[in-house]
Amino acid sequence: MPKTIETLSPEAGRTDTAGLARYDANALARCAVDAAQPWWRRNACAQALTGRVPEQRVAELIACVQDADDAGSVRIALLDLLADRPELLPWLRHEDRLKESAYGMTEAVLKARGTLGDRTAAAALATLAFSPWRHRRAIGEAGLDELTAGYGTEALLAALGTDRPEDRAVAVRLRHRAGEDVTAALADPDRGVAYLAQTLQSDPERLRRYLGEAPTEEAKVWAAYALHRLTGDTAETHRLYEALGRPRVEVPGLDEEVRAAIVHEYGHECAERSDPRWRIEALCTEPPAGRDPAEWLSRATTALTAAGLAPQPPVSCGDVHRQGDGTYDVIGYGESGGEVHISTLGHFAAEENDDPAVRRALESAGFRWIDQAVGSIEVTGLGVYYFGRRDPLDVHTLLFYWQD
């Protein structure tokens, strides 16, 4: 029985890619623009046309790309396919492209402009390349690489300038690629640029020399952090930490017990634009003493039972939300459906209504109650991913953290 597009792509996730790649290009193009076909089959057909787009079908394919009412993923797949067509450039550069609502379309348009050598897209591509989202960053970098290949590094950097941090980040990346020393960028006033510069360091001796001449404390901390990344020499990192005066971000009201729990949970993997002093503190200070979470949950349940609060079995926050994970367990109690949260980061407990009976019971069992005054303290300079953002969070959110 002869193969058809339908048998080669019978359902989402089941595509015979090699089979479609050998299939008649005209038929694939017709399917790709057929709105009656499911989006996933149309995408597969578009991808199967790579390198063999029938010239007589180009106008239809372009019309599909430009149809704002068509499926966004199909338009993006076709735009990737046709990104080298110069007749698309006026449409790509039109101000209406800024109003595109299909997810990923704005990035795809910029990528195509880069492929077509449109230097007017350089600033927007630089912004995209500076995104905290890796897939957006990759698209921005790819577009900039196309422009660099067409016009050269110096011409691109001259067009961008140095006023914006994203433009300086492009310079750091391209200078490093050309074999230049970008250590000085550890002192950039934007932490995103400085973070990028430290990821590109590869010479421990160069970093040791720079430590003696770095113009700011943050630059020294970035250098020490990069040095540790390269050598893993904990003893040297501790010596540098002491020599720098144990740099840390002071947060009013944040006591050492809560601080240690937060530092060692989040400091190592904090967001790129975080203050580097959180990173070095996580490397050079002792983590809280180990504890058995099951034992503390049992202790909480026993205390609540003794207080007559009828606790239910503990449930992890991930199970409560039916997805994700975090840093606390939930114990329901009482007929009114109250919930108390028990942190996995230490003997910390909290309850939305600050129930005095629950608080007394748990404090008597050795828990520390996190009330509104402590819970609302913002831990400045420490960016933590939280529902799409990477901003500083308050103590309560960090001790009782959940992410889907």
Short mmCIF file of C-alpha atoms in Angstrom, two decimals:
data_model
loop_
_atom_site.label_atom_id
_atom_site.label_comp_id
_atom_site.label_asym_id
_atom_site.label_seq_id
_atom_site.Cartn_x
_atom_site.Cartn_y
_atom_site.Cartn_z
CA MET A 1 0.00 0.00 0.00
CA PRO A 2 1.48 3.37 -0.98
CA LYS A 3 2.31 5.77 1.80
CA THR A 4 0.36 8.99 2.22
CA ILE A 5 0.99 12.09 4.27
CA GLU A 6 -1.73 10.90 6.66
CA THR A 7 -0.10 7.49 7.19
CA LEU A 8 3.34 9.05 7.56
CA SER A 9 1.99 11.50 10.15
CA PRO A 10 -1.03 9.77 11.71
CA GLU A 11 -1.13 11.70 14.98
CA ALA A 12 0.77 14.22 17.07
CA GLY A 13 4.12 12.83 18.13
CA ARG A 14 4.06 10.01 15.57
CA THR A 15 5.69 11.23 12.40
CA ASP A 16 7.87 9.27 10.01
CA THR A 17 10.30 12.13 9.48
CA ALA A 18 12.46 10.25 6.99
CA GLY A 19 9.41 9.17 5.03
CA LEU A 20 8.06 12.71 4.78
CA ALA A 21 11.49 13.97 3.73
CA ARG A 22 11.24 11.71 0.66
CA TYR A 23 7.63 12.60 -0.09
CA ASP A 24 6.50 14.75 -3.01
CA ALA A 25 7.31 18.38 -2.19
CA ASN A 26 4.24 19.78 -3.92
CA ALA A 27 1.94 17.58 -1.87
CA LEU A 28 3.74 18.56 1.33
CA ALA A 29 3.37 22.25 0.50
CA ARG A 30 -0.36 21.82 -0.17
CA CYS A 31 -0.80 20.09 3.19
CA ALA A 32 1.28 22.74 5.01
CA VAL A 33 -1.10 25.52 3.94
CA ASP A 34 -4.31 23.49 4.34
CA ALA A 35 -6.15 24.91 7.36
CA ALA A 36 -8.34 21.78 7.44
CA GLN A 37 -5.31 19.70 8.43
CA PRO A 38 -4.22 19.52 12.10
CA TRP A 39 -1.45 21.91 13.07
CA TRP A 40 1.01 19.15 13.99
CA ARG A 41 0.73 17.53 10.53
CA ARG A 42 1.16 20.90 8.84
CA ASN A 43 4.26 21.57 10.94
CA ALA A 44 5.70 18.18 10.00
CA CYS A 45 5.12 18.93 6.31
CA ALA A 46 6.80 22.33 6.64
CA GLN A 47 9.84 20.77 8.27
CA ALA A 48 9.97 18.06 5.60
CA LEU A 49 10.26 20.79 2.94
CA THR A 50 13.60 22.01 4.26
CA GLY A 51 15.93 22.57 1.32
CA ARG A 52 13.35 21.68 -1.32
CA VAL A 53 10.59 24.27 -1.36
CA PRO A 54 8.76 24.17 -4.73
CA GLU A 55 9.16 27.61 -6.30
CA GLN A 56 5.60 27.55 -7.60
CA ARG A 57 4.31 27.15 -4.02
CA VAL A 58 6.29 29.98 -2.43
CA ALA A 59 3.50 32.56 -2.76
CA GLU A 60 0.99 30.27 -1.01
CA LEU A 61 3.44 29.49 1.78
CA ILE A 62 4.24 33.18 2.30
CA ALA A 63 0.53 34.01 2.40
CA CYS A 64 0.11 31.44 5.15
CA VAL A 65 2.99 32.98 7.13
CA GLN A 66 1.34 36.38 6.85
CA ASP A 67 -2.14 35.18 7.87
CA ALA A 68 -2.55 36.36 11.47
CA ASP A 69 -5.63 34.15 11.85
CA ASP A 70 -3.78 30.94 11.05
CA ALA A 71 -2.17 28.66 13.65
CA GLY A 72 0.86 30.36 15.21
CA SER A 73 3.03 27.24 15.28
CA VAL A 74 2.41 26.62 11.58
CA ARG A 75 3.25 30.23 10.69
CA ILE A 76 6.49 29.96 12.68
CA ALA A 77 7.43 26.65 11.04
CA LEU A 78 6.84 28.12 7.60
CA LEU A 79 8.71 31.30 8.45
CA ASP A 80 11.71 29.21 9.51
CA LEU A 81 11.43 27.40 6.19
CA LEU A 82 11.27 30.63 4.16
CA ALA A 83 13.55 32.82 6.25
CA ASP A 84 15.97 33.29 3.37
CA ARG A 85 13.34 34.80 1.04
CA PRO A 86 14.16 38.52 0.61
CA GLU A 87 10.60 39.31 -0.49
CA LEU A 88 9.53 38.70 3.11
CA LEU A 89 11.68 41.50 4.51
CA PRO A 90 9.23 44.42 4.08
CA TRP A 91 6.55 42.43 5.90
CA LEU A 92 9.00 41.36 8.61
CA ARG A 93 10.05 44.98 9.22
CA HIS A 94 6.52 46.39 9.29
CA GLU A 95 5.43 47.92 12.60
CA ASP A 96 2.48 45.53 12.75
CA ARG A 97 4.92 42.71 13.55
CA LEU A 98 5.24 44.30 16.99
CA LYS A 99 1.57 43.48 17.54
CA GLU A 100 1.88 39.77 16.75
CA SER A 101 0.05 37.78 19.43
CA ALA A 102 0.97 34.21 18.46
CA TYR A 103 3.35 32.72 21.02
CA GLY A 104 6.92 32.75 19.68
CA MET A 105 6.07 34.73 16.55
CA THR A 106 7.91 37.88 17.64
CA GLU A 107 11.09 35.86 18.18
CA ALA A 108 10.67 34.04 14.86
CA VAL A 109 10.30 37.35 13.02
CA LEU A 110 13.50 38.69 14.57
CA LYS A 111 15.34 35.49 13.76
CA ALA A 112 14.27 35.78 10.12
CA ARG A 113 15.37 39.40 9.98
CA GLY A 114 18.78 38.34 11.22
CA THR A 115 18.95 35.58 8.61
CA LEU A 116 18.14 38.14 5.91
CA GLY A 117 20.90 40.46 7.12
CA ASP A 118 18.63 43.21 8.45
CA ARG A 119 20.92 45.32 10.61
CA THR A 120 17.96 47.35 11.88
CA ALA A 121 17.02 44.26 13.89
CA ALA A 122 20.33 44.24 15.78
CA ALA A 123 19.12 46.09 18.89
CA ALA A 124 16.01 43.91 19.25
CA LEU A 125 18.09 40.77 18.72
CA ALA A 126 20.54 41.94 21.39
CA THR A 127 17.64 42.35 23.81
CA LEU A 128 16.41 38.86 22.94
CA ALA A 129 19.91 37.44 23.42
CA PHE A 130 19.96 38.96 26.92
CA SER A 131 16.74 37.22 27.95
CA PRO A 132 16.73 34.97 31.04
CA TRP A 133 14.80 32.41 28.96
CA ARG A 134 17.29 30.10 27.24
CA HIS A 135 15.21 29.42 24.13
CA ARG A 136 14.74 33.17 23.52
CA ARG A 137 18.39 33.82 24.18
CA ALA A 138 19.40 31.15 21.68
CA ILE A 139 17.21 32.74 18.99
CA GLY A 140 18.68 36.19 19.67
CA GLU A 141 22.24 34.88 19.56
CA ALA A 142 21.57 33.00 16.33
CA GLY A 143 20.20 36.15 14.69
CA LEU A 144 23.17 38.19 15.86
CA ASP A 145 25.54 35.53 14.57
CA GLU A 146 23.94 35.85 11.14
CA LEU A 147 24.47 39.62 11.21
CA THR A 148 28.04 39.18 12.37
CA ALA A 149 28.74 36.77 9.54
CA GLY A 150 27.35 39.27 7.05
CA TYR A 151 28.81 42.52 8.32
CA GLY A 152 31.63 41.65 10.70
CA THR A 153 32.01 42.03 14.45
CA GLU A 154 33.16 45.64 14.51
CA ALA A 155 30.34 46.89 12.29
CA LEU A 156 27.73 45.15 14.42
CA LEU A 157 29.18 46.44 17.70
CA ALA A 158 29.41 49.96 16.30
CA ALA A 159 25.74 49.78 15.35
CA LEU A 160 24.77 48.64 18.84
CA GLY A 161 26.92 50.95 20.95
CA THR A 162 27.53 50.46 24.68
CA ASP A 163 24.73 52.30 26.48
CA ARG A 164 22.50 49.29 27.07
CA PRO A 165 23.63 46.26 29.10
CA GLU A 166 22.34 43.91 26.40
CA ASP A 167 24.60 45.61 23.86
CA ARG A 168 27.59 45.27 26.17
CA ALA A 169 26.70 41.58 26.62
CA VAL A 170 26.87 41.13 22.84
CA ALA A 171 30.30 42.75 22.87
CA VAL A 172 31.49 40.43 25.65
CA ARG A 173 30.31 37.35 23.77
CA LEU A 174 31.76 38.37 20.42
CA ARG A 175 35.06 39.62 21.88
CA HIS A 176 35.47 36.35 23.73
CA ARG A 177 34.72 34.38 20.57
CA ALA A 178 37.46 36.34 18.83
CA GLY A 179 39.93 35.26 21.53
CA GLU A 180 40.03 38.56 23.40
CA ASP A 181 40.25 38.89 27.18
CA VAL A 182 36.86 39.88 28.64
CA THR A 183 37.88 39.76 32.31
CA ALA A 184 37.35 43.51 32.67
CA ALA A 185 33.62 42.94 32.10
CA LEU A 186 33.45 41.38 35.57
CA ALA A 187 33.21 45.00 36.73
CA ASP A 188 30.28 45.84 34.47
CA PRO A 189 27.60 47.70 36.47
CA ASP A 190 24.95 45.31 35.17
CA ARG A 191 25.08 41.95 36.92
CA GLY A 192 23.76 40.13 33.88
CA VAL A 193 26.78 41.26 31.87
CA ALA A 194 29.17 40.47 34.73
CA TYR A 195 27.62 37.01 35.12
CA LEU A 196 28.13 36.34 31.42
CA ALA A 197 31.74 37.45 31.68
CA GLN A 198 32.42 35.07 34.56
CA THR A 199 30.94 32.12 32.65
CA LEU A 200 33.47 32.79 29.88
CA GLN A 201 36.54 32.81 32.14
CA SER A 202 38.92 29.92 31.55
CA ASP A 203 42.29 31.06 32.94
CA PRO A 204 42.73 30.76 36.74
CA GLU A 205 46.00 32.71 36.71
CA ARG A 206 44.41 35.59 34.85
CA LEU A 207 41.67 35.71 37.50
CA ARG A 208 44.20 35.66 40.34
CA ARG A 209 45.99 38.63 38.79
CA TYR A 210 42.71 40.44 38.27
CA LEU A 211 41.75 40.06 41.93
CA GLY A 212 44.51 42.50 42.80
CA GLU A 213 43.35 45.16 40.37
CA ALA A 214 39.56 44.74 40.18
CA PRO A 215 37.96 48.19 40.67
CA THR A 216 34.95 47.11 42.76
CA GLU A 217 34.09 44.62 45.47
CA GLU A 218 31.52 42.97 43.21
CA ALA A 219 34.12 42.48 40.49
CA LYS A 220 36.42 40.80 43.03
CA VAL A 221 33.59 38.53 44.16
CA TRP A 222 32.77 37.59 40.58
CA ALA A 223 36.46 36.80 40.01
CA ALA A 224 36.62 34.64 43.15
CA TYR A 225 33.46 32.84 42.15
CA ALA A 226 34.72 32.19 38.62
CA LEU A 227 38.03 30.98 40.03
CA HIS A 228 36.24 28.49 42.25
CA ARG A 229 34.19 27.30 39.29
CA LEU A 230 37.40 26.57 37.41
CA THR A 231 39.50 25.04 40.17
CA GLY A 232 37.09 23.70 42.78
CA ASP A 233 39.75 24.69 45.34
CA THR A 234 37.61 25.25 48.43
CA ALA A 235 40.55 26.26 50.58
CA GLU A 236 41.62 29.00 48.16
CA THR A 237 38.03 30.22 47.86
CA HIS A 238 37.75 30.45 51.65
CA ARG A 239 41.02 32.40 51.85
CA LEU A 240 39.77 34.86 49.25
CA TYR A 241 36.44 35.16 51.06
CA GLU A 242 38.23 36.05 54.28
CA ALA A 243 40.60 38.46 52.52
CA LEU A 244 37.62 40.25 50.99
CA GLY A 245 36.10 40.71 54.43
CA ARG A 246 33.42 38.01 54.14
CA PRO A 247 31.30 40.02 51.70
CA ARG A 248 27.58 39.57 52.04
CA VAL A 249 24.31 41.32 51.37
CA GLU A 250 22.96 42.72 54.61
CA VAL A 251 19.19 42.32 54.92
CA PRO A 252 17.62 44.24 57.82
CA GLY A 253 15.73 41.93 60.16
CA LEU A 254 17.03 38.70 58.62
CA ASP A 255 18.56 36.62 61.42
CA GLU A 256 21.37 34.11 60.95
CA GLU A 257 19.25 30.96 61.28
CA VAL A 258 16.79 31.91 58.56
CA ARG A 259 19.58 33.39 56.46
CA ALA A 260 21.60 30.16 56.52
CA ALA A 261 18.59 28.10 55.44
CA ILE A 262 17.91 30.44 52.51
CA VAL A 263 21.54 30.88 51.45
CA HIS A 264 22.20 27.17 51.19
CA GLU A 265 18.94 26.38 49.44
CA TYR A 266 19.07 29.15 46.84
CA GLY A 267 22.50 30.79 46.80
CA HIS A 268 24.21 28.19 44.62
CA GLU A 269 21.66 28.30 41.78
CA CYS A 270 20.25 31.81 42.08
CA ALA A 271 19.25 33.84 39.04
CA GLU A 272 22.00 35.30 36.87
CA ARG A 273 21.37 38.90 37.90
CA SER A 274 21.62 38.11 41.61
CA ASP A 275 24.20 39.89 43.76
CA PRO A 276 27.33 37.67 43.55
CA ARG A 277 27.82 37.95 47.29
CA TRP A 278 25.00 35.43 47.79
CA ARG A 279 26.90 32.93 45.65
CA ILE A 280 30.18 33.31 47.50
CA GLU A 281 28.43 33.13 50.88
CA ALA A 282 26.82 29.85 49.84
CA LEU A 283 30.26 28.48 48.96
CA CYS A 284 32.06 29.66 52.06
CA THR A 285 29.65 29.28 55.00
CA GLU A 286 28.49 26.21 56.83
CA PRO A 287 25.09 24.85 55.85
CA PRO A 288 22.50 24.25 58.57
CA ALA A 289 22.80 21.00 60.49
CA GLY A 290 21.10 18.07 58.85
CA ARG A 291 17.64 17.09 60.03
CA ASP A 292 15.23 14.27 59.43
CA PRO A 293 12.10 15.77 57.82
CA ALA A 294 10.02 12.70 58.69
CA GLU A 295 10.95 13.06 62.33
CA TRP A 296 9.91 16.71 62.42
CA LEU A 297 6.64 15.98 60.66
CA SER A 298 5.95 13.29 63.23
CA ARG A 299 6.79 15.75 66.00
CA ALA A 300 4.41 18.32 64.50
CA THR A 301 1.60 15.78 64.20
CA THR A 302 2.11 14.65 67.78
CA ALA A 303 2.06 18.23 69.08
CA LEU A 304 -1.10 19.12 67.16
CA THR A 305 -2.80 15.94 68.34
CA ALA A 306 -1.91 16.68 71.95
CA ALA A 307 -3.44 20.14 71.54
CA GLY A 308 -6.70 18.61 70.37
CA LEU A 309 -6.39 20.01 66.83
CA ALA A 310 -7.07 16.71 65.01
CA PRO A 311 -4.23 16.84 62.44
CA GLN A 312 -4.40 14.95 59.16
CA PRO A 313 -1.43 13.02 57.69
CA PRO A 314 1.24 15.33 56.25
CA VAL A 315 1.21 15.87 52.47
CA SER A 316 4.01 17.40 50.38
CA CYS A 317 3.23 20.73 48.74
CA GLY A 318 3.66 19.10 45.33
CA ASP A 319 0.98 16.54 46.11
CA VAL A 320 -1.30 19.23 47.53
CA HIS A 321 -1.07 21.17 44.26
CA ARG A 322 -1.04 17.93 42.24
CA GLN A 323 2.09 19.02 40.42
CA GLY A 324 5.50 20.55 40.99
CA ASP A 325 7.57 20.55 44.14
CA GLY A 326 8.83 22.88 46.82
CA THR A 327 10.17 23.30 50.32
CA TYR A 328 7.28 22.49 52.64
CA ASP A 329 4.72 19.91 53.72
CA VAL A 330 1.13 20.62 54.63
CA ILE A 331 -0.72 19.30 57.68
CA GLY A 332 -4.44 19.88 57.60
CA TYR A 333 -6.19 20.17 60.96
CA GLY A 334 -9.53 20.81 62.59
CA GLU A 335 -13.06 20.77 61.26
CA SER A 336 -12.67 24.18 59.58
CA GLY A 337 -10.02 22.89 57.18
CA GLY A 338 -7.05 24.78 58.53
CA GLU A 339 -3.57 24.10 57.15
CA VAL A 340 -0.17 24.51 58.73
CA HIS A 341 2.99 24.51 56.63
CA ILE A 342 6.16 22.79 57.81
CA SER A 343 9.31 23.85 55.97
CA THR A 344 11.80 21.27 54.74
CA LEU A 345 14.61 23.83 55.21
CA GLY A 346 14.55 23.81 59.00
CA HIS A 347 12.25 23.76 62.00
CA PHE A 348 10.08 26.52 60.52
CA ALA A 349 6.30 26.53 60.61
CA ALA A 350 3.63 28.97 59.46
CA GLU A 351 -0.13 29.20 59.10
CA GLU A 352 -2.07 31.66 56.97
CA ASN A 353 -4.29 32.85 59.80
CA ASP A 354 -1.54 32.80 62.42
CA ASP A 355 -3.72 30.52 64.61
CA PRO A 356 -2.50 31.00 68.20
CA ALA A 357 -3.43 27.45 69.24
CA VAL A 358 -1.41 25.98 66.38
CA ARG A 359 1.47 28.29 67.09
CA ARG A 360 1.59 27.37 70.78
CA ALA A 361 1.46 23.67 70.00
CA LEU A 362 4.28 23.76 67.49
CA GLU A 363 6.50 26.14 69.42
CA SER A 364 6.24 23.83 72.41
CA ALA A 365 7.51 21.05 70.13
CA GLY A 366 10.60 23.00 69.10
CA PHE A 367 9.35 24.68 65.94
CA ARG A 368 10.06 28.27 65.05
CA TRP A 369 6.93 30.17 64.03
CA ILE A 370 7.38 32.43 60.99
CA ASP A 371 4.98 35.30 61.57
CA GLN A 372 4.08 38.18 59.28
CA ALA A 373 6.91 40.38 60.54
CA VAL A 374 9.62 37.86 59.63
CA GLY A 375 7.85 36.31 56.66
CA SER A 376 7.46 39.64 54.86
CA ILE A 377 11.19 40.50 54.88
CA GLU A 378 12.41 40.74 51.28
CA VAL A 379 15.73 38.97 50.71
CA THR A 380 17.26 41.63 48.51
CA GLY A 381 19.64 40.84 45.67
CA LEU A 382 18.78 37.14 45.60
CA GLY A 383 16.86 36.35 42.42
CA VAL A 384 14.91 33.08 42.57
CA TYR A 385 12.78 31.67 39.77
CA TYR A 386 9.11 31.95 40.72
CA PHE A 387 6.31 31.57 38.18
CA GLY A 388 8.22 33.09 35.30
CA ARG A 389 10.02 35.80 37.25
CA ARG A 390 13.48 35.83 38.81
CA ASP A 391 13.16 38.60 41.36
CA PRO A 392 13.96 38.73 45.08
CA LEU A 393 11.30 37.03 47.20
CA ASP A 394 10.27 37.38 50.82
CA VAL A 395 11.24 35.02 53.61
CA HIS A 396 7.87 33.26 53.75
CA THR A 397 7.93 32.44 50.04
CA LEU A 398 11.49 31.12 50.24
CA LEU A 399 10.94 28.95 53.30
CA PHE A 400 7.59 27.71 52.02
CA TYR A 401 8.27 27.63 48.28
CA TRP A 402 6.25 25.85 45.63
CA GLN A 403 6.67 25.86 41.86
CA ASP A 404 4.60 23.93 39.35
#
